[in-house]
CSV table of C-alpha atoms in Angstrom, one decimal:
chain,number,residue,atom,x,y,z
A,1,UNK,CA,75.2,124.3,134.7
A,2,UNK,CA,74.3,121.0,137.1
A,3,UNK,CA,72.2,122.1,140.1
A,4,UNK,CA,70.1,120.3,142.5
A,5,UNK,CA,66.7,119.6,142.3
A,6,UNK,CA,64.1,119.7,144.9
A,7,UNK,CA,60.5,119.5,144.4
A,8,UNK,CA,57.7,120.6,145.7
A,9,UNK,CA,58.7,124.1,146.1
A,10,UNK,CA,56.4,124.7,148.6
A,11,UNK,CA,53.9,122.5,150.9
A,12,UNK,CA,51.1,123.3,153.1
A,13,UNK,CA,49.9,120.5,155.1
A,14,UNK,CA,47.7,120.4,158.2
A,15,UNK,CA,49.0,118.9,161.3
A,16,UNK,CA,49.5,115.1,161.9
A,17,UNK,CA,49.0,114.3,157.9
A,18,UNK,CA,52.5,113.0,156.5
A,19,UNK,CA,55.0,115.1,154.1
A,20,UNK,CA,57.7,114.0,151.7
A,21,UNK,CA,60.1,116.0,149.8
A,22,UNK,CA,62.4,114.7,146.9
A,23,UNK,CA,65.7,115.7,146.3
A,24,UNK,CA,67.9,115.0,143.1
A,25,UNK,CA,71.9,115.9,143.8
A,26,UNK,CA,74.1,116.8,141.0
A,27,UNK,CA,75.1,114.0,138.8
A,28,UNK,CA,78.5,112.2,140.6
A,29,UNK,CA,77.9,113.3,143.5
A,30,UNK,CA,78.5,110.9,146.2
A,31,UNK,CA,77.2,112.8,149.2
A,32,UNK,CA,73.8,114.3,149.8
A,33,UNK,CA,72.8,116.3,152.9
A,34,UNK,CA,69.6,117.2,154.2
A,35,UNK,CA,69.1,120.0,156.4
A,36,UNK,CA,66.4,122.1,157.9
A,37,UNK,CA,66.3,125.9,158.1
A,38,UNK,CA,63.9,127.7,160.4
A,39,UNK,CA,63.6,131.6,159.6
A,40,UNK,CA,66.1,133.7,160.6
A,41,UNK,CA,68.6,130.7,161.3
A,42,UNK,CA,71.2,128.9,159.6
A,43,UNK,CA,70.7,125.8,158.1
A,44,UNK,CA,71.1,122.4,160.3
A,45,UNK,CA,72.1,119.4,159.2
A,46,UNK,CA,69.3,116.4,159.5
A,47,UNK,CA,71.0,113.5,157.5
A,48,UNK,CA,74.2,112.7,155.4
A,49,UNK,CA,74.6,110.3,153.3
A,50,UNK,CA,77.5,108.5,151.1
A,51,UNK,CA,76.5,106.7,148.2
A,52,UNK,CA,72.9,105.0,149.3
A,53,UNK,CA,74.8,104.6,153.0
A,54,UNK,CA,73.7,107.1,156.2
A,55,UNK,CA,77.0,108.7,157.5
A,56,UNK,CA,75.1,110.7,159.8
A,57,UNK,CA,71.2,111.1,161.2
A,58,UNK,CA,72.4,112.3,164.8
A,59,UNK,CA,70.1,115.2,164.8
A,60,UNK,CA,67.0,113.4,162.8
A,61,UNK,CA,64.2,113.1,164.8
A,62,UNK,CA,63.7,109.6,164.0
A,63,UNK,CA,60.5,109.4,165.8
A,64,UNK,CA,59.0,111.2,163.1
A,65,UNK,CA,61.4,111.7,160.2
A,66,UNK,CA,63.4,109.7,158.0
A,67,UNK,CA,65.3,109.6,155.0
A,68,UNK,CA,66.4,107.4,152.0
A,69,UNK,CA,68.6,106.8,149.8
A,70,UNK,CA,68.1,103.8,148.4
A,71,UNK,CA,69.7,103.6,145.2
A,72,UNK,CA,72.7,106.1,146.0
A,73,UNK,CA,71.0,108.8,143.5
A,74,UNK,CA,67.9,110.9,144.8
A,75,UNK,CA,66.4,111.0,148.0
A,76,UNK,CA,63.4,111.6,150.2
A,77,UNK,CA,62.5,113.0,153.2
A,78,UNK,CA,59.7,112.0,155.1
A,79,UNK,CA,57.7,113.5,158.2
A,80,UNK,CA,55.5,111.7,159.7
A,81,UNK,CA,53.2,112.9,161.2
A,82,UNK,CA,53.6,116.9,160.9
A,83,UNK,CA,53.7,118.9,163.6
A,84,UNK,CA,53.2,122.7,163.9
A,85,UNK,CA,57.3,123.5,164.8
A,86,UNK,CA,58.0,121.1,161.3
A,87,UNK,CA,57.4,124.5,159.5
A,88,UNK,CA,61.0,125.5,158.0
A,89,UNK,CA,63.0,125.7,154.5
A,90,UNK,CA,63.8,122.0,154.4
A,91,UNK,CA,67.5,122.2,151.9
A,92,UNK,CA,69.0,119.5,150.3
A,93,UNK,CA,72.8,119.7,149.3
A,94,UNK,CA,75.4,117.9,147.3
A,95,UNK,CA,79.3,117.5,147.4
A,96,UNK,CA,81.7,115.6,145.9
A,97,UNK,CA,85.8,115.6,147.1
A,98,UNK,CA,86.1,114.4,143.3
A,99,UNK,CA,84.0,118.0,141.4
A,100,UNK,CA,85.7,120.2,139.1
A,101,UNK,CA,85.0,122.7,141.8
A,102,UNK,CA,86.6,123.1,145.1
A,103,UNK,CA,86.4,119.9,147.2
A,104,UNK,CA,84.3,120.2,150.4
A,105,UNK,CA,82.3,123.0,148.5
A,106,UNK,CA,78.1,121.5,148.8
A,107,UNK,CA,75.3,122.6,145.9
A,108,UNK,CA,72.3,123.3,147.2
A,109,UNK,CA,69.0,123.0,146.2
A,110,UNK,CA,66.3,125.6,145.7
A,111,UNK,CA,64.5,124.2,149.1
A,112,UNK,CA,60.9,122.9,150.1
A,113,UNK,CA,58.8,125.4,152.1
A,114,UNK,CA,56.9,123.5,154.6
A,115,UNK,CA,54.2,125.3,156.4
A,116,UNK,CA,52.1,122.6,158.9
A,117,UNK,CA,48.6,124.4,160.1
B,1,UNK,CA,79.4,122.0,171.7
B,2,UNK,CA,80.5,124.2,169.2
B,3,UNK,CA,79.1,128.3,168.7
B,4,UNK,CA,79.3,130.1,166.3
B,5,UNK,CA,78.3,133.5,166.2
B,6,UNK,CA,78.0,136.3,163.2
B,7,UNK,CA,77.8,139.6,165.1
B,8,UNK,CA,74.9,141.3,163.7
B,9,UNK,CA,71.7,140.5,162.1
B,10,UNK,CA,71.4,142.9,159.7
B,11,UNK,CA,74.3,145.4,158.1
B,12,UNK,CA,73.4,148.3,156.3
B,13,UNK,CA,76.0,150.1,154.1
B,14,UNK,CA,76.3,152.7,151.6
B,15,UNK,CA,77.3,151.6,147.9
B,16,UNK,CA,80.5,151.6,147.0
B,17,UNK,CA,81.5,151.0,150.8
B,18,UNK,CA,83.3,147.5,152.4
B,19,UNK,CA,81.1,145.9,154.1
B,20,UNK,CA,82.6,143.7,157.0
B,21,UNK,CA,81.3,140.7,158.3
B,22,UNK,CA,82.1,139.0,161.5
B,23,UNK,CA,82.3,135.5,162.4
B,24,UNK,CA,83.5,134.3,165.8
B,25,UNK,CA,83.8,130.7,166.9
B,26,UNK,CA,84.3,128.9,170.5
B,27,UNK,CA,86.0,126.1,171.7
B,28,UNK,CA,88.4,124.3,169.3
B,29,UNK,CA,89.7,125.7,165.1
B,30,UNK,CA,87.4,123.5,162.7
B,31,UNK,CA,89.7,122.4,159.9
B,32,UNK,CA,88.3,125.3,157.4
B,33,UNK,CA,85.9,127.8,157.6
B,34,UNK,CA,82.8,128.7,154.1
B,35,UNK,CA,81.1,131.8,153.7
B,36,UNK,CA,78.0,131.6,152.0
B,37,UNK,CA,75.2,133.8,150.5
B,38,UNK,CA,71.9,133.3,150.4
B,39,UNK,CA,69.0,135.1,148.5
B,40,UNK,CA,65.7,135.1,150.5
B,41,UNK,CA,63.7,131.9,149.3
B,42,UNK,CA,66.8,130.0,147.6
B,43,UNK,CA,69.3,127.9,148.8
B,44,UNK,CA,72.7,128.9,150.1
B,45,UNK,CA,75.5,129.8,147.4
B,46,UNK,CA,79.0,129.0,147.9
B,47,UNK,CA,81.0,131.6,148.2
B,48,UNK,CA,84.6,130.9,149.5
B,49,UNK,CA,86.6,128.2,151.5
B,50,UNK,CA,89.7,129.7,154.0
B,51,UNK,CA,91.3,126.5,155.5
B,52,UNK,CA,92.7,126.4,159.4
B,53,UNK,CA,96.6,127.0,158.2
B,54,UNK,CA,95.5,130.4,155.5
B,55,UNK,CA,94.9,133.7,156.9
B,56,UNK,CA,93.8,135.7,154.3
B,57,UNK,CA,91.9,134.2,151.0
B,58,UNK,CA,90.6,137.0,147.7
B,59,UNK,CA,88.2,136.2,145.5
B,60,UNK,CA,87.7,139.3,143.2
B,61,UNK,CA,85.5,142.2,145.5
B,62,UNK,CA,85.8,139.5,148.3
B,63,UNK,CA,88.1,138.5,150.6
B,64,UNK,CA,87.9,136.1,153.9
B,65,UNK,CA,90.3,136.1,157.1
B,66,UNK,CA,90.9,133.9,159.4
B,67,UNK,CA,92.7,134.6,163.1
B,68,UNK,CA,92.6,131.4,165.3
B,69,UNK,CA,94.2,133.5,167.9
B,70,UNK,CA,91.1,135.5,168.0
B,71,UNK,CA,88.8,132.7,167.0
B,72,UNK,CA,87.2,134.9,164.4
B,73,UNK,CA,86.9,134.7,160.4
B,74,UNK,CA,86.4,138.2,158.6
B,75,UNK,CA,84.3,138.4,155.1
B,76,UNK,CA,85.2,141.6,153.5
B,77,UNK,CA,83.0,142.8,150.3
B,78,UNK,CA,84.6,146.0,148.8
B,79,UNK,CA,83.0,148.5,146.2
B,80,UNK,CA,79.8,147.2,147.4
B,81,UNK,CA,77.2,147.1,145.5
B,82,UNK,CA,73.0,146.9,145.8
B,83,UNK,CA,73.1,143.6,144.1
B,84,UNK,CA,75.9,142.3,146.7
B,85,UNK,CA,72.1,142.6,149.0
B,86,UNK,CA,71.7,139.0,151.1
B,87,UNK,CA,72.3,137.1,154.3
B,88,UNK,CA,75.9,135.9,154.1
B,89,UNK,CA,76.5,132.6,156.2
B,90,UNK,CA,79.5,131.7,158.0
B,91,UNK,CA,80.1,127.8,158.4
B,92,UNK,CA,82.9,125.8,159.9
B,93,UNK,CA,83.8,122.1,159.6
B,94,UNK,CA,85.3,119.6,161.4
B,95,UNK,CA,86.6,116.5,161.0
B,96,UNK,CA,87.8,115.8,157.6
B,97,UNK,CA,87.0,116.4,154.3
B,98,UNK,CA,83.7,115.4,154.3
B,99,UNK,CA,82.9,116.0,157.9
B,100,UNK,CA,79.5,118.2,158.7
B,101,UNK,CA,78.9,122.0,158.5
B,102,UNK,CA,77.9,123.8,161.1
B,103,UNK,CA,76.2,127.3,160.1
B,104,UNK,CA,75.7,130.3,161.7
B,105,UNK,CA,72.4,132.2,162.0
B,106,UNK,CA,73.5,135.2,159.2
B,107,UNK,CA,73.9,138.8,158.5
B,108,UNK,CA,71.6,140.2,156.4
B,109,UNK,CA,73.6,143.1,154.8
B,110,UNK,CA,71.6,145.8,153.0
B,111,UNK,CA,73.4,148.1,150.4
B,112,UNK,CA,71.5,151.3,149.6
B,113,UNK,CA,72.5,153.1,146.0
């Protein structure tokens, strides 16, 4: 079965040093979100894109984040620099009106841990 | 802006119970409602999709309502059991069929054999 990839799992960095996490939606999907999840919260969303296009980075802290897309296939997420209250579950999801599945249903990835000291 | 709220943090049930979930909204009906679970360490799982104009969907030991009189979505698990263990997620969306979700915070429902 098609999933999403994420890699690394997990990342320990030290604050101020810069992070990146890489995401690979399912194949076909058009839209890939990225969204960060602090313990004990729901996930929010950070960035959507359509094809390699941003649809919406409203809540991307775009003094120190920021995301691409360049080719309309996998992504990456940047911070830059770290800071301690970066440390969350950073997701990245898929969806695609056009999947076998339900439309508006979003695959999501395993996650990157992030834990800034 | 929009709140969402899932009543408790953590549900603890018996197994073979229902379990009931509550998710309440304010402000204005999104145009559907997702429940989703979510195993500690992974990402969310899709679970099931209730649109603004349904009130009731089933999906084998699960069903979902949805009262936008009362602003609130129920998630109903029935003959649980301990492997139905995980935060469920209620999340509404707006604006189309590719607008954004917006999640709430969890319940965390325990089932003890």
């Amino acid at each position: 079965e098609a999933e999403v990839a994420q890699s690394p799992r997990y990342k320990i960095t030290e604050k101020s040093q810069a992070v990146a996490f890489w995401c690979d939606p399912i194949s076909g999907h058009a839209t890939l979100y990225w969204y960060r999840q602090i313990l004990g919260q729901g996930p929010e969303l950070l960035v959507q894109f359509q094809d390699e296009s941003v649809v919406d980075d409203s809540q991307l802290p775009k003094d120190r984040f920021s995301a691409e897309r360049l080719k309309g296939v996998d992504s990456t997420l940047k911070i830059q620099p770290a800071e301690l209250g970066d440390s969350a579950m950073y997701l990245c999801a898929s969806s695609s009106p056009h999947a076998g599945g339900l439309d508006n249903e979003q695959f999501f990835g395993p996650g990157t841990r992030l834990t800034v000291l | 802006s929009q709140k969402i709220e899932q009543n408790s943090e953590a549900l603890n049930i018996q197994e073979g119970k229902t379990a009931t979930l509550t998710c309440n909204y304010t402000n204005y009906s999104p145009a559907y409602l997702q429940w989703y679970r979510q195993d500690p360490g992974r990402g969310p799982v899709f679970l099931l999709l209730i649109r603004e104009n349904e009130k009731e969907k089933r999906k084998e030991r699960l069903k979902v309502t949805f009262d936008t009189t009362l602003k609130q979505s129920l998630f109903h698990i029935t003959a649980s059991q301990p492997a139905d263990s995980a935060t469920y997620l209620c999340a509404l969306r707006y604006g189309g069929s590719q607008g954004n979700l917006i999640f709430g915070k969890g319940t965390k429902l325990s089932v003890k054999p």
